[in-house]
């Protein structure tokens, strides 16, 4: 992936102490995390709501979204930060801030 991607974002939630994410973490609906189809777990991205200009920084810890045309799926807490709860799906820009480097093999 380039360092910038544009497309649609959706959001999801889970119960407190809910199921585990694809990375193995317990899902936290108030967190600042997101699902992305292929960025490495732990990658930090800035998501900008292109309708209102608000931004949130999130850590990738899950996989998805699994709907054509959507590029990222924010957990509820992150979606609230960029005011997309009521609309459900918004156009966004996703900028990679920090990528995770795999451990070196010695």
XYZ file of N, CA, C and O in Angstrom:
424
model
N 0.845 -1.194 0.000
C 0.000 0.000 0.000
C 0.875 1.236 0.000
O 1.906 1.265 0.640
N 0.445 2.266 -0.738
C 1.104 3.558 -0.642
C 0.903 4.081 0.764
O 0.149 3.521 1.549
N 1.516 5.211 1.059
C 1.360 5.772 2.392
C 0.041 6.515 2.545
O -0.341 6.870 3.641
N -0.666 6.763 1.437
C -1.975 7.419 1.476
C -2.959 6.621 0.635
O -2.625 6.142 -0.439
N -4.168 6.505 1.159
C -5.229 5.772 0.473
C -6.531 6.537 0.688
O -6.762 7.076 1.768
N -7.376 6.619 -0.331
C -8.683 7.248 -0.170
C -9.767 6.250 -0.548
O -9.567 5.379 -1.386
N -10.901 6.399 0.119
C -12.034 5.503 -0.118
C -13.071 5.693 0.966
O -13.160 6.766 1.571
N -13.827 4.650 1.234
C -14.893 4.722 2.227
C -14.499 4.003 3.510
O -13.839 2.963 3.474
N -14.937 4.572 4.623
C -14.749 3.952 5.937
C -16.101 3.623 6.527
O -17.083 4.349 6.327
N -16.146 2.526 7.258
C -17.325 2.154 8.034
C -16.863 1.969 9.481
O -15.679 2.138 9.786
N -17.797 1.642 10.365
C -17.407 1.420 11.755
C -18.116 0.198 12.306
O -19.111 -0.258 11.765
N -17.547 -0.330 13.387
C -18.122 -1.504 14.041
C -17.939 -1.381 15.540
O -17.202 -0.527 16.022
N -18.615 -2.236 16.272
C -18.500 -2.226 17.726
C -18.461 -3.663 18.229
O -18.597 -4.615 17.461
N -18.234 -3.803 19.487
C -18.262 -5.098 20.154
C -18.635 -4.846 21.608
O -18.616 -3.713 22.067
N -18.985 -5.891 22.295
C -19.296 -5.737 23.713
C -18.001 -5.535 24.484
O -16.950 -6.023 24.088
N -18.086 -4.801 25.614
C -16.923 -4.647 26.470
C -16.428 -6.030 26.858
O -17.220 -6.920 27.133
N -15.112 -6.196 26.862
C -14.506 -7.511 27.085
C -15.024 -8.499 26.050
O -15.253 -9.657 26.333
N -15.248 -7.994 24.851
C -15.844 -8.775 23.776
C -14.885 -9.743 23.124
O -13.823 -10.056 23.668
N -15.248 -10.174 21.960
C -14.441 -11.178 21.257
C -13.061 -10.629 20.912
O -12.821 -9.429 20.968
N -12.199 -11.506 20.541
C -10.840 -11.112 20.169
C -10.808 -10.635 18.716
O -11.569 -11.092 17.880
N -9.914 -9.696 18.472
C -9.697 -9.215 17.108
C -8.809 -10.215 16.372
O -8.269 -11.152 16.971
N -8.599 -9.982 15.103
C -7.751 -10.876 14.309
C -6.314 -10.920 14.830
O -5.613 -11.904 14.634
N -5.887 -9.871 15.527
C -4.528 -9.850 16.086
C -4.447 -10.585 17.413
O -3.361 -10.743 17.964
N -5.602 -11.001 17.955
C -5.627 -11.704 19.233
C -5.966 -10.819 20.418
O -6.134 -11.312 21.534
N -6.061 -9.505 20.210
C -6.425 -8.600 21.294
C -7.910 -8.726 21.615
O -8.714 -9.014 20.732
N -8.269 -8.430 22.865
C -9.673 -8.350 23.216
C -10.227 -7.076 22.598
O -9.618 -6.009 22.683
N -11.368 -7.179 21.938
C -11.996 -6.031 21.288
C -12.450 -5.015 22.336
O -13.110 -5.372 23.301
N -12.073 -3.746 22.152
C -12.449 -2.661 23.051
C -13.222 -1.621 22.250
O -12.632 -0.895 21.439
N -14.546 -1.513 22.469
C -15.355 -0.591 21.664
C -15.000 0.881 21.866
O -15.339 1.710 21.035
N -14.313 1.208 22.953
C -13.956 2.602 23.212
C -12.551 2.933 22.723
O -12.115 4.065 22.832
N -11.867 1.967 22.169
C -10.481 2.155 21.765
C -10.316 2.974 20.510
O -11.283 3.408 19.868
N -9.066 3.209 20.174
C -8.716 3.911 18.940
C -7.979 2.911 18.054
O -6.762 2.987 17.852
N -8.755 1.966 17.542
C -8.213 0.903 16.706
C -9.064 0.764 15.458
O -10.136 1.363 15.350
N -8.572 -0.054 14.525
C -9.287 -0.214 13.263
C -8.912 -1.532 12.604
O -7.899 -2.152 12.937
N -9.764 -1.912 11.655
C -9.515 -3.081 10.824
C -9.101 -2.605 9.440
O -9.684 -1.664 8.896
N -8.090 -3.265 8.879
C -7.620 -2.963 7.528
C -7.337 -4.290 6.842
O -6.890 -5.237 7.488
N -7.575 -4.377 5.534
C -7.401 -5.664 4.858
C -5.980 -6.217 4.872
O -5.793 -7.417 4.933
N -4.962 -5.338 4.830
C -3.619 -5.892 4.688
C -2.486 -5.157 5.384
O -1.361 -5.639 5.343
N -2.712 -4.023 6.026
C -1.630 -3.376 6.764
C -1.235 -4.260 7.943
O -2.094 -4.884 8.570
N 0.050 -4.302 8.288
C 0.474 -5.122 9.420
C -0.172 -4.658 10.731
O -0.378 -3.454 10.931
N -0.470 -5.617 11.587
C -0.988 -5.276 12.912
C 0.020 -4.366 13.611
O 1.231 -4.566 13.518
N -0.496 -3.350 14.287
C 0.343 -2.391 14.984
C 0.638 -1.138 14.190
O 1.111 -0.149 14.751
N 0.362 -1.149 12.881
C 0.582 0.040 12.056
C -0.326 1.167 12.545
O -1.502 0.955 12.819
N 0.242 2.352 12.664
C -0.524 3.536 13.049
C -0.903 4.306 11.795
O -0.058 4.527 10.923
N -2.180 4.701 11.714
C -2.666 5.486 10.587
C -3.488 6.668 11.081
O -4.076 6.622 12.160
N -3.490 7.738 10.279
C -4.357 8.890 10.532
C -5.504 8.794 9.541
O -5.285 8.680 8.334
N -6.728 8.824 10.068
C -7.922 8.751 9.229
C -8.591 10.119 9.250
O -8.904 10.649 10.320
N -8.800 10.681 8.071
C -9.443 11.988 7.940
C -10.812 11.807 7.301
O -10.922 11.237 6.208
N -11.839 12.276 7.989
C -13.197 12.286 7.441
C -13.235 13.395 6.405
O -13.105 14.573 6.737
N -13.388 13.043 5.134
C -13.335 14.031 4.061
C -14.592 14.896 4.003
O -14.600 15.933 3.330
N -15.649 14.502 4.714
C -16.856 15.336 4.767
C -16.712 16.502 5.730
O -17.295 17.558 5.517
N -15.948 16.312 6.831
C -15.880 17.379 7.831
C -14.455 17.757 8.245
O -14.265 18.653 9.053
N -13.448 17.064 7.735
C -12.063 17.408 8.019
C -11.514 16.900 9.341
O -10.333 17.092 9.634
N -12.331 16.256 10.159
C -11.836 15.772 11.445
C -10.964 14.534 11.258
O -11.128 13.773 10.303
N -9.999 14.364 12.172
C -9.051 13.271 12.062
C -8.965 12.479 13.360
O -9.285 12.983 14.440
N -8.501 11.239 13.221
C -8.221 10.389 14.375
C -7.044 9.499 14.011
O -6.901 9.102 12.849
N -6.183 9.233 14.976
C -5.085 8.308 14.775
C -5.457 6.982 15.418
O -5.882 6.950 16.579
N -5.319 5.914 14.648
C -5.718 4.584 15.128
C -4.607 3.571 14.848
O -3.768 3.771 13.974
N -4.663 2.487 15.607
C -3.733 1.379 15.432
C -4.477 0.220 14.793
O -5.574 -0.130 15.220
N -3.894 -0.376 13.770
C -4.517 -1.518 13.095
C -4.356 -2.766 13.969
O -3.228 -3.143 14.308
N -5.486 -3.376 14.348
C -5.434 -4.599 15.158
C -6.450 -5.645 14.702
O -6.654 -6.648 15.382
N -7.093 -5.411 13.560
C -8.114 -6.338 13.091
C -8.094 -6.358 11.562
O -7.431 -5.540 10.933
N -8.820 -7.283 10.978
C -8.908 -7.404 9.524
C -10.311 -7.039 9.057
O -11.296 -7.301 9.730
N -10.403 -6.473 7.892
C -11.652 -6.020 7.303
C -11.389 -4.666 6.680
O -10.242 -4.228 6.649
N -12.378 -3.976 6.227
C -13.763 -4.412 6.073
C -13.890 -5.391 4.900
O -13.014 -5.457 4.042
N -14.984 -6.093 4.902
C -15.213 -7.114 3.890
C -16.367 -6.729 2.968
O -17.156 -7.568 2.554
N -16.445 -5.433 2.646
C -17.465 -4.885 1.750
C -16.738 -4.126 0.649
O -15.852 -3.303 0.934
N -17.062 -4.404 -0.591
C -16.405 -3.725 -1.712
C -16.482 -2.214 -1.568
O -17.521 -1.670 -1.186
N -15.381 -1.554 -1.864
C -15.327 -0.101 -1.838
C -14.922 0.490 -0.509
O -14.601 1.672 -0.429
N -14.896 -0.306 0.547
C -14.495 0.207 1.862
C -13.040 -0.152 2.116
O -12.621 -1.268 1.849
N -12.288 0.821 2.647
C -10.854 0.612 2.831
C -10.436 0.444 4.281
O -9.337 -0.040 4.548
N -11.281 0.862 5.228
C -10.951 0.745 6.646
C -12.245 0.667 7.443
O -13.270 1.204 7.015
N -12.170 -0.025 8.559
C -13.320 -0.206 9.444
C -12.885 0.234 10.832
O -12.033 -0.414 11.450
N -13.420 1.356 11.320
C -13.020 1.910 12.619
C -13.849 1.314 13.741
O -15.054 1.104 13.599
N -13.208 1.095 14.888
C -13.971 0.696 16.067
C -14.782 1.922 16.518
O -14.438 3.069 16.206
N -15.851 1.682 17.248
C -16.793 2.744 17.624
C -16.119 3.974 18.226
O -16.452 5.113 17.874
N -15.179 3.780 19.146
C -14.520 4.921 19.794
C -13.820 5.832 18.799
O -13.886 7.058 18.909
N -13.173 5.244 17.813
C -12.489 6.033 16.781
C -13.498 6.704 15.854
O -13.316 7.850 15.448
N -14.575 5.987 15.521
C -15.616 6.555 14.651
C -16.259 7.781 15.295
O -16.566 8.756 14.606
N -16.431 7.750 16.606
C -16.998 8.915 17.307
C -16.077 10.125 17.182
O -16.544 11.257 17.071
N -14.774 9.898 17.192
C -13.803 10.992 17.114
C -13.927 11.776 15.809
O -13.608 12.965 15.781
N -14.354 11.108 14.742
C -14.467 11.823 13.459
C -15.930 11.998 13.034
O -16.215 12.269 11.878
N -16.828 11.835 13.987
C -18.248 12.142 13.806
C -18.874 11.388 12.627
O -19.466 11.990 11.733
N -18.743 10.041 12.673
C -19.336 9.250 11.594
C -20.337 8.220 12.086
O -20.788 7.387 11.309
N -20.704 8.287 13.359
C -21.623 7.294 13.922
C -22.976 7.342 13.213
O -23.507 6.310 12.807
N -23.536 8.526 13.053
C -24.875 8.633 12.463
C -24.901 8.283 10.980
O -25.851 7.667 10.507
N -23.857 8.649 10.246
C -23.854 8.375 8.813
C -23.455 6.940 8.499
O -23.873 6.393 7.489
N -22.630 6.342 9.354
C -22.251 4.943 9.185
C -21.105 4.705 8.231
O -20.195 3.952 8.514
N -21.124 5.352 7.089
C -20.060 5.226 6.077
C -19.725 6.630 5.599
O -20.630 7.412 5.292
N -18.422 6.948 5.566
C -17.991 8.267 5.119
C -16.762 8.138 4.218
O -15.998 7.177 4.340
N -16.566 9.109 3.329
C -15.334 9.128 2.549
C -14.174 9.557 3.450
O -14.317 10.494 4.247
N -13.047 8.859 3.328
C -11.900 9.157 4.173
C -10.611 9.153 3.381
O -10.532 8.622 2.272
N -9.601 9.737 4.003
C -8.220 9.589 3.557
C -7.493 8.896 4.700
O -7.635 9.281 5.866
N -6.725 7.862 4.381
C -5.955 7.114 5.369
C -4.483 7.337 5.064
O -4.024 7.039 3.954
N -3.752 7.887 6.039
C -2.323 8.134 5.896
C -1.567 7.269 6.894
O -1.843 7.331 8.098
N -0.613 6.498 6.405
C 0.217 5.692 7.300
C 1.167 6.627 8.040
O 1.870 7.428 7.425
N 1.157 6.526 9.361
C 2.024 7.351 10.205
C 3.280 6.571 10.579
O 4.385 7.085 10.542
N 3.084 5.319 10.984
C 4.196 4.502 11.450
C 3.906 3.045 11.139
O 2.812 2.557 11.450
N 4.848 2.394 10.501
C 4.671 0.981 10.194
C 5.463 0.141 11.175
O 6.440 0.595 11.775
N 5.034 -1.077 11.314
C 5.687 -2.008 12.209
C 6.737 -2.775 11.410
O 6.434 -3.292 10.332
N 7.919 -2.830 11.926
C 8.978 -3.591 11.278
C 9.012 -4.997 11.854
O 8.975 -5.160 13.072
N 9.066 -6.010 11.019
C 9.153 -7.365 11.551
C 10.465 -7.541 12.318
O 11.455 -6.895 12.005
N 10.448 -8.415 13.333
C 11.696 -8.626 14.083
C 12.784 -9.183 13.169
O 12.496 -9.968 12.256
N 14.015 -8.758 13.418
C 15.108 -9.258 12.590
C 15.494 -10.656 13.052
O 15.400 -10.977 14.236
N 15.902 -11.454 12.101
C 16.333 -12.813 12.426
C 17.856 -12.812 12.509
O 18.535 -12.438 11.562
N 18.356 -13.210 13.631
C 19.812 -13.224 13.822
C 20.385 -14.589 13.634
O 19.801 -15.567 13.866
